Amino acid sequence: MKHSSILMAVLAFLILSCGQQEKFDPKIIIAGKVANADSKELNIYLQQEIAATTIADDGSFQVSFDAEESENYYVRMGREGFNLFLSPGDSIFVEVDKKSFNNSFKLVGDHAAESTYLFEKNQYYQESGIGNMMEFMGMEKDAYFAKKDEFFATLKSKLESKKSQEELDPDFVKLEEAYFEYQPLLFDTQYPMYHAYVNKISQDSIDFPKEEVKAKIASMDLGRADLLKSGPYKGLIDRRVSDEISEIMKQDTTLRGSSEGYEKARFMAMDKLLENPEVKDQFLYDFIKSNLEYRGPVHVKSSLEKFMAENQSPKLQAKLEEIKQKWEPIMPGQDVPDFNFVNIEGDPVNLSDLRGNLVYVDIWATWCGPCIAEHPHWDKMKEEYKDKPISFLTVSIDDSKEPWEKMVKAKNMDGLQWFTENAWKSEIAQHFMVNAIPRFLLLDKEGKVIDPSADRPSGKIRETVDKYL
């Protein structure tokens, strides 16, 4: 990669971005040049993928997307990734050589100083050993505290140094200072569990100031709406809410043993602890959004209705409405396309081949632990219904056929074992908005949707199946 060509690319990019910002386009533009790219795909994430582009043969790329406020985005290039702190209207240019990623990484443009700090922060996180959670949490108490204190002291000095050299965005500085305040405490809440697991001992036997940690969490200000983008701050509130849920369920045993009971207890805990409406709405939104994206409107009906009736955040309400609308094409009663697959014998097969039966579909992958855990329940249910007009179809979304074929044959997995190309971007995964697995579908005898996110075989699926047989 010649220095002169990079300089010309940066200048052209800056001229373009400056022209756009004069009339203020709320889009964010990320462009750059990648030497020795090992992947042609570049993805932008904000909790989930929000944009993607292709890296050209000469290593250049450019991607743009709409933004409403400042965010910490994650950019992935094949096996490597980095964070960028960007605001609406920002343009930034990335230069990197994949053969020497850490030493060649450079940024030019809006919020380059903030994003460069994030890159250096992540480098130090890995180099310090803190990034190896099992090793870090496996340390004895005194070594753990010494390592933790050294890490945050060094990182804080890096931020102070950056602040003395550059004028950093105040919102960015506030979030990083919140990291120094709350991440050490979050580590402390995790230490007993991780330490017990790594060293194969009981949590009760660990010498650790658990009550002191608990008291610090109890004294936290839970109303900091200005810190709702701080991961550690939100993580500690989640911990406080979880502890309160446990107390509620201890006192009311009728809430145990069902997702509905847990959901009710969570709402009760949030009502009690979160007095700031903005904070409460955000945590309710996060909880409902996660379930809505995975299970769909049918399975979050009561919580979604509660939020819509009580929230004071029109923006969050609109986002949930948008997610809900995406489920309309796959709601109960909708037709399902005739997807193509290949079976374990290597023959082409179609979903329509199963018409005339109910079809219970398991979308899984060989690397997915929770998927494998459902297999005994799947086999048991398949045996129970062997004389009924229902087909049990497993669809692998592994990246390649080899691990799927190997596991199916090694474990003598019988029945309908099918494979789909393109993994997460396969037609069936895209159509049913599969963003986590295992994911189960239930289709009727005509190929229409009964449930686009059905219960697991270890759950209550038999009630639904029996209703439609």
XYZ file of C-alpha atoms in Angstrom:
469
model
C 0.000 0.000 0.000
C 1.693 3.184 -1.159
C 1.683 6.157 1.203
C 0.855 8.606 -1.601
C -2.219 6.661 -2.702
C -3.495 6.526 0.879
C -2.946 10.271 1.297
C -4.910 10.978 -1.877
C -7.722 8.687 -0.743
C -7.921 10.402 2.643
C -7.949 13.877 1.074
C -10.688 12.915 -1.365
C -12.670 11.360 1.454
C -12.337 14.421 3.693
C -13.383 16.782 0.883
C -16.456 14.638 0.286
C -17.344 14.373 3.956
C -16.841 18.092 4.609
C -19.175 18.940 1.752
C -21.812 16.662 3.219
C -21.502 18.022 6.727
C -22.021 21.629 5.623
C -25.685 20.814 4.945
C -25.626 18.232 7.794
C -26.551 14.791 6.636
C -27.245 12.675 9.767
C -25.603 9.706 8.071
C -22.344 8.298 9.352
C -19.716 7.443 6.736
C -16.937 4.938 7.380
C -14.384 4.494 4.597
C -10.887 3.162 4.380
C -8.162 1.077 2.852
C -7.279 -2.464 3.964
C -4.046 -4.138 2.911
C -3.863 -7.946 2.772
C -7.568 -8.354 3.532
C -8.423 -11.954 4.476
C -12.135 -11.317 4.030
C -14.107 -9.270 1.520
C -16.924 -8.557 3.958
C -17.028 -5.672 6.442
C -19.841 -5.479 9.003
C -21.007 -2.696 11.337
C -22.722 -3.625 14.606
C -24.717 -1.794 17.250
C -25.901 -4.739 19.372
C -26.808 -6.348 16.030
C -25.654 -5.828 12.452
C -26.824 -2.474 11.083
C -24.746 -2.164 7.895
C -22.350 -4.133 5.713
C -20.220 -3.595 2.646
C -17.677 -5.373 0.470
C -13.973 -4.612 0.512
C -12.862 -4.010 -3.094
C -9.956 -5.823 -4.732
C -7.726 -2.788 -4.120
C -8.628 -2.851 -0.386
C -10.901 0.191 -0.436
C -14.345 0.311 1.141
C -17.040 2.782 2.092
C -20.263 2.272 4.026
C -22.865 4.702 5.328
C -25.889 4.388 7.594
C -28.372 6.612 9.430
C -27.740 7.562 13.046
C -29.770 9.377 15.685
C -27.158 9.960 18.382
C -23.575 9.242 19.396
C -22.845 5.541 19.721
C -19.989 3.103 20.153
C -20.034 0.974 16.968
C -18.198 -2.276 16.394
C -16.594 -2.856 12.996
C -15.614 -6.379 11.977
C -13.225 -7.275 9.161
C -13.003 -11.043 8.981
C -11.262 -12.235 12.147
C -10.386 -8.733 13.358
C -12.546 -5.956 14.772
C -12.450 -2.554 16.452
C -14.734 0.058 18.001
C -15.554 3.527 16.688
C -17.235 6.277 18.721
C -19.243 8.258 16.156
C -22.042 10.830 16.002
C -24.633 11.642 13.299
C -22.895 13.424 10.430
C -19.458 11.977 11.227
C -17.046 10.699 8.573
C -13.964 8.671 9.424
C -11.221 6.998 7.353
C -9.570 3.740 8.455
C -6.182 2.510 7.264
C -4.916 -0.920 8.295
C -2.739 -3.819 7.142
C -4.286 -7.136 8.193
C -0.839 -8.764 8.423
C 0.140 -6.278 11.128
C -3.238 -5.163 12.414
C -2.327 -3.582 15.771
C 0.798 -1.796 14.516
C -0.711 -0.409 11.311
C -4.150 0.747 12.517
C -4.734 4.469 11.837
C -7.775 6.762 11.861
C -8.418 10.163 10.279
C -11.609 12.188 10.594
C -14.373 12.910 13.079
C -13.895 11.495 16.579
C -10.616 9.921 15.476
C -9.030 10.687 18.872
C -11.844 8.999 20.796
C -11.872 5.970 18.524
C -8.083 5.660 18.636
C -8.290 5.607 22.440
C -10.860 2.799 22.234
C -8.485 0.827 20.016
C -5.599 1.350 22.453
C -7.881 0.498 25.380
C -8.815 -2.829 23.794
C -5.165 -3.571 23.022
C -4.229 -2.994 26.670
C -7.244 -5.018 27.834
C -5.873 -8.020 25.947
C -2.167 -7.444 26.648
C -2.729 -6.955 30.396
C -4.359 -10.357 30.748
C -7.669 -8.900 31.940
C -9.195 -10.009 28.648
C -8.594 -13.655 29.595
C -11.474 -13.824 32.065
C -10.890 -17.399 33.194
C -7.243 -16.746 34.003
C -7.961 -13.354 35.589
C -10.850 -14.591 37.728
C -8.982 -17.778 38.601
C -6.340 -15.782 40.505
C -6.256 -15.808 44.279
C -7.953 -12.815 45.902
C -4.884 -10.628 46.563
C -3.432 -11.223 43.089
C -6.831 -10.502 41.550
C -7.168 -7.145 43.342
C -3.578 -6.164 42.495
C -4.081 -6.983 38.809
C -7.416 -5.189 38.671
C -6.092 -2.057 40.390
C -3.036 -1.903 38.145
C -5.167 -2.240 35.020
C -7.567 0.570 35.873
C -4.817 2.890 37.156
C -2.829 2.463 33.939
C -5.898 2.836 31.735
C -6.997 5.963 33.587
C -3.570 7.530 33.011
C -3.905 6.729 29.296
C -7.212 8.592 29.164
C -5.804 11.557 31.061
C -2.887 11.682 28.647
C -5.259 11.629 25.687
C -7.360 14.409 27.246
C -4.278 16.583 27.642
C -3.413 16.155 23.957
C -6.872 16.275 22.354
C -10.216 17.938 22.981
C -12.383 14.863 23.563
C -16.165 14.678 23.243
C -17.678 15.319 26.735
C -20.193 12.468 26.302
C -17.360 10.108 25.438
C -15.342 11.195 28.490
C -18.372 10.715 30.757
C -18.842 7.137 29.539
C -15.172 6.284 29.969
C -15.149 7.738 33.492
C -18.224 5.633 34.236
C -16.206 2.621 33.048
C -13.556 3.379 35.678
C -16.211 3.789 38.362
C -18.428 0.792 37.664
C -16.407 -1.861 35.799
C -14.193 -2.716 38.820
C -17.335 -3.313 40.894
C -18.852 -5.396 38.105
C -15.701 -7.553 38.080
C -16.084 -7.997 41.850
C -19.651 -9.272 41.435
C -18.407 -11.841 38.916
C -15.323 -13.016 40.817
C -16.889 -15.555 43.248
C -18.791 -17.413 40.497
C -15.900 -17.467 38.003
C -13.292 -18.270 40.658
C -15.346 -21.196 41.947
C -15.860 -22.515 38.418
C -12.210 -22.217 37.344
C -10.839 -23.760 40.531
C -13.656 -26.309 40.901
C -14.553 -25.245 44.438
C -17.695 -24.076 46.204
C -18.556 -20.373 46.086
C -19.245 -20.493 49.826
C -15.628 -21.464 50.485
C -14.192 -18.383 48.737
C -12.655 -15.688 50.930
C -14.019 -12.525 49.308
C -15.694 -9.348 50.654
C -19.099 -10.290 49.234
C -21.102 -8.212 51.715
C -18.969 -5.156 50.982
C -19.570 -5.611 47.269
C -23.283 -6.067 47.886
C -23.380 -2.877 49.984
C -21.667 -0.899 47.208
C -24.244 -2.064 44.690
C -27.072 -1.228 47.119
C -25.735 2.331 47.489
C -25.605 2.970 43.721
C -27.635 5.764 42.183
C -30.031 3.858 39.911
C -31.411 6.997 38.287
C -28.503 8.042 36.055
C -30.256 8.388 32.699
C -27.083 10.003 31.356
C -25.268 6.661 31.794
C -27.692 4.411 29.931
C -25.012 3.795 27.296
C -22.512 2.636 29.907
C -22.276 -1.153 29.812
C -20.858 -1.562 33.344
C -23.459 0.783 34.860
C -26.312 -1.078 33.192
C -24.722 -4.404 34.117
C -24.756 -3.496 37.805
C -28.378 -2.363 37.641
C -29.197 -5.708 36.029
C -27.453 -7.402 38.940
C -29.464 -5.364 41.438
C -32.710 -6.182 39.609
C -31.795 -9.894 39.476
C -31.160 -9.962 43.221
C -34.533 -8.315 43.807
C -36.229 -10.851 41.497
C -34.746 -13.669 43.589
C -36.129 -12.118 46.766
C -39.580 -11.655 45.236
C -39.703 -15.266 44.047
C -38.581 -16.525 47.457
C -41.499 -14.720 49.056
C -44.026 -15.742 46.390
C -43.458 -19.360 45.409
C -46.319 -19.220 42.873
C -44.022 -17.236 40.577
C -41.489 -20.055 40.275
C -41.237 -22.540 37.450
C -42.612 -20.530 34.546
C -41.484 -17.786 32.195
C -44.673 -15.871 33.000
C -43.846 -15.922 36.723
C -40.302 -14.739 36.112
C -41.554 -11.962 33.846
C -44.031 -10.793 36.492
C -41.300 -10.807 39.146
C -38.997 -8.794 36.870
C -41.632 -6.117 36.347
C -42.248 -5.979 40.103
C -38.513 -5.591 40.754
C -38.170 -2.788 38.204
C -41.236 -1.006 39.575
C -39.670 -1.091 43.031
C -36.081 -0.147 42.178
C -36.175 2.118 39.129
C -37.847 5.400 40.029
C -36.499 7.418 37.091
C -39.023 6.835 34.248
C -36.336 7.142 31.578
C -34.151 4.504 33.226
C -37.096 2.202 33.905
C -38.327 2.490 30.317
C -34.875 1.665 28.962
C -34.553 -1.496 31.050
C -38.087 -2.609 30.237
C -37.359 -1.915 26.576
C -34.114 -3.933 26.647
C -35.886 -6.903 28.230
C -38.867 -6.812 25.874
C -36.738 -6.131 22.769
C -34.556 -9.173 23.420
C -37.580 -11.448 23.823
C -39.474 -9.822 20.954
C -36.588 -10.364 18.517
C -36.182 -14.004 19.569
C -39.766 -15.145 20.279
C -41.936 -12.658 18.376
C -45.085 -10.708 19.352
C -47.159 -13.769 20.318
C -44.804 -14.760 23.135
C -44.304 -11.245 24.569
C -47.883 -10.047 24.210
C -48.545 -9.168 27.864
C -45.215 -7.441 28.518
C -45.404 -5.558 25.220
C -48.909 -4.326 26.005
C -47.807 -3.255 29.493
C -44.905 -1.265 28.083
C -47.034 0.390 25.389
C -49.589 1.441 27.998
C -47.187 2.736 30.660
C -43.990 3.968 28.973
C -42.997 7.622 28.716
C -40.501 7.114 25.874
C -42.116 7.502 22.418
C -38.804 6.739 20.696
C -38.462 3.367 22.422
C -42.116 2.597 21.782
C -41.617 3.317 18.082
C -38.614 0.977 17.962
C -40.630 -1.875 19.463
C -43.453 -1.199 17.011
C -40.913 -1.403 14.172
C -39.616 -4.776 15.389
C -43.172 -6.020 15.813
C -44.024 -5.063 12.234
C -41.086 -7.106 10.930
C -42.781 -10.224 12.300
C -45.989 -9.683 10.312
C -44.901 -11.830 7.290
C -44.228 -14.822 9.573
C -47.103 -14.553 12.028
C -49.529 -17.494 12.500
C -51.484 -18.232 9.323
C -48.882 -16.842 6.903
C -47.611 -18.958 4.002
C -44.025 -20.209 4.126
C -41.816 -20.186 0.993
C -40.705 -23.532 -0.387
C -37.101 -23.467 0.842
C -34.425 -25.715 -0.695
C -32.069 -27.919 1.338
C -29.808 -30.927 0.976
C -30.281 -34.045 3.104
C -27.595 -36.137 4.796
C -27.419 -38.402 1.729
C -26.562 -35.349 -0.387
C -29.875 -35.231 -2.237
C -31.758 -31.956 -2.888
C -34.955 -31.675 -0.840
C -37.711 -29.090 -0.419
C -39.868 -28.012 2.479
C -42.933 -28.789 0.368
C -41.905 -32.467 0.436
C -43.376 -32.569 3.950
C -46.813 -31.169 3.088
C -49.688 -33.151 4.601
C -48.020 -33.343 8.028
C -47.452 -30.850 10.797
C -43.779 -29.893 10.603
C -41.745 -29.181 13.746
C -38.453 -27.570 12.688
C -35.266 -27.351 14.751
C -32.778 -24.765 13.406
C -29.424 -25.591 14.988
C -25.640 -25.867 14.510
C -22.993 -28.298 15.725
C -21.148 -25.578 17.705
C -24.282 -24.582 19.668
C -24.313 -26.040 23.201
C -27.980 -25.242 23.972
C -28.913 -26.840 20.620
C -27.135 -30.080 21.514
C -28.775 -30.046 24.961
C -32.198 -30.224 23.291
C -31.349 -33.324 21.224
C -32.343 -35.913 23.881
C -35.693 -34.140 24.369
C -36.125 -33.968 20.578
C -35.462 -37.709 20.215
C -37.858 -38.523 23.062
C -40.630 -36.413 21.548
C -40.005 -37.871 18.095
C -40.482 -41.359 19.533
C -43.673 -40.302 21.364
C -45.224 -38.990 18.137
C -43.862 -41.585 15.712
C -47.358 -42.751 14.741
C -48.788 -39.236 14.389
C -48.934 -37.067 11.208
C -46.040 -34.812 12.252
C -42.559 -34.511 10.703
C -39.550 -33.687 12.862
C -37.106 -31.706 10.712
C -33.657 -30.553 11.825
C -31.984 -27.832 9.719
C -28.291 -27.121 10.248
C -26.997 -23.575 9.719
C -23.345 -24.568 10.154
C -20.903 -22.595 8.012
C -20.025 -25.751 6.077
C -21.350 -29.278 5.641
C -18.324 -31.095 7.089
C -18.972 -30.629 10.844
C -22.703 -31.279 10.324
C -22.116 -34.501 8.385
C -19.539 -35.633 10.924
C -21.819 -35.115 13.945
C -24.932 -36.580 12.310
C -23.066 -39.752 11.355
C -21.040 -40.026 14.576
C -24.136 -39.728 16.766
C -26.342 -41.796 14.431
C -28.850 -38.959 14.250
C -31.735 -40.430 12.293
C -34.788 -38.870 10.665
C -34.898 -35.713 8.584
C -31.395 -34.222 8.838
C -31.157 -31.321 6.363
C -28.547 -28.657 5.659
C -28.966 -25.108 4.311
C -26.317 -23.029 2.561
C -25.136 -19.594 3.810
C -25.702 -20.230 7.522
C -27.235 -17.143 9.214
C -27.866 -15.595 5.790
C -29.675 -18.628 4.447
C -33.176 -18.110 3.092
C -34.898 -19.810 6.012
C -32.843 -17.932 8.647
C -33.451 -14.599 6.934
C -37.166 -15.232 6.388
C -37.783 -16.216 10.013
C -35.377 -13.573 11.382
C -33.251 -16.151 13.163
C -30.730 -14.273 15.331
C -30.158 -16.935 17.992
C -30.337 -20.706 18.130
C -31.802 -23.143 18.841
C -34.870 -21.788 17.106
C -37.966 -23.911 16.625
C -40.781 -23.468 14.100
C -44.158 -25.180 13.911
C -45.931 -25.340 10.534
C -49.345 -26.753 9.694
C -50.201 -29.453 7.133
C -50.570 -26.848 4.365
C -47.205 -25.235 5.046
C -48.575 -22.224 6.922
C -47.105 -20.843 10.141
C -48.539 -22.050 13.435
C -45.757 -20.596 15.578
C -42.671 -18.810 14.138
C -40.790 -19.260 17.413
C -42.231 -22.389 18.963
C -41.433 -23.821 22.386
C -38.509 -26.211 22.726
C -39.017 -29.982 23.001
C -37.899 -29.623 26.637
C -40.728 -27.109 27.118
C -44.478 -26.979 26.523
C -44.550 -27.646 22.779
C -46.661 -30.815 23.179
C -49.681 -28.730 24.215
C -49.556 -26.830 20.914
C -48.802 -29.902 18.799
C -51.710 -31.872 20.304
C -54.039 -28.960 19.609
C -53.282 -29.071 15.879
C -53.028 -32.832 15.330
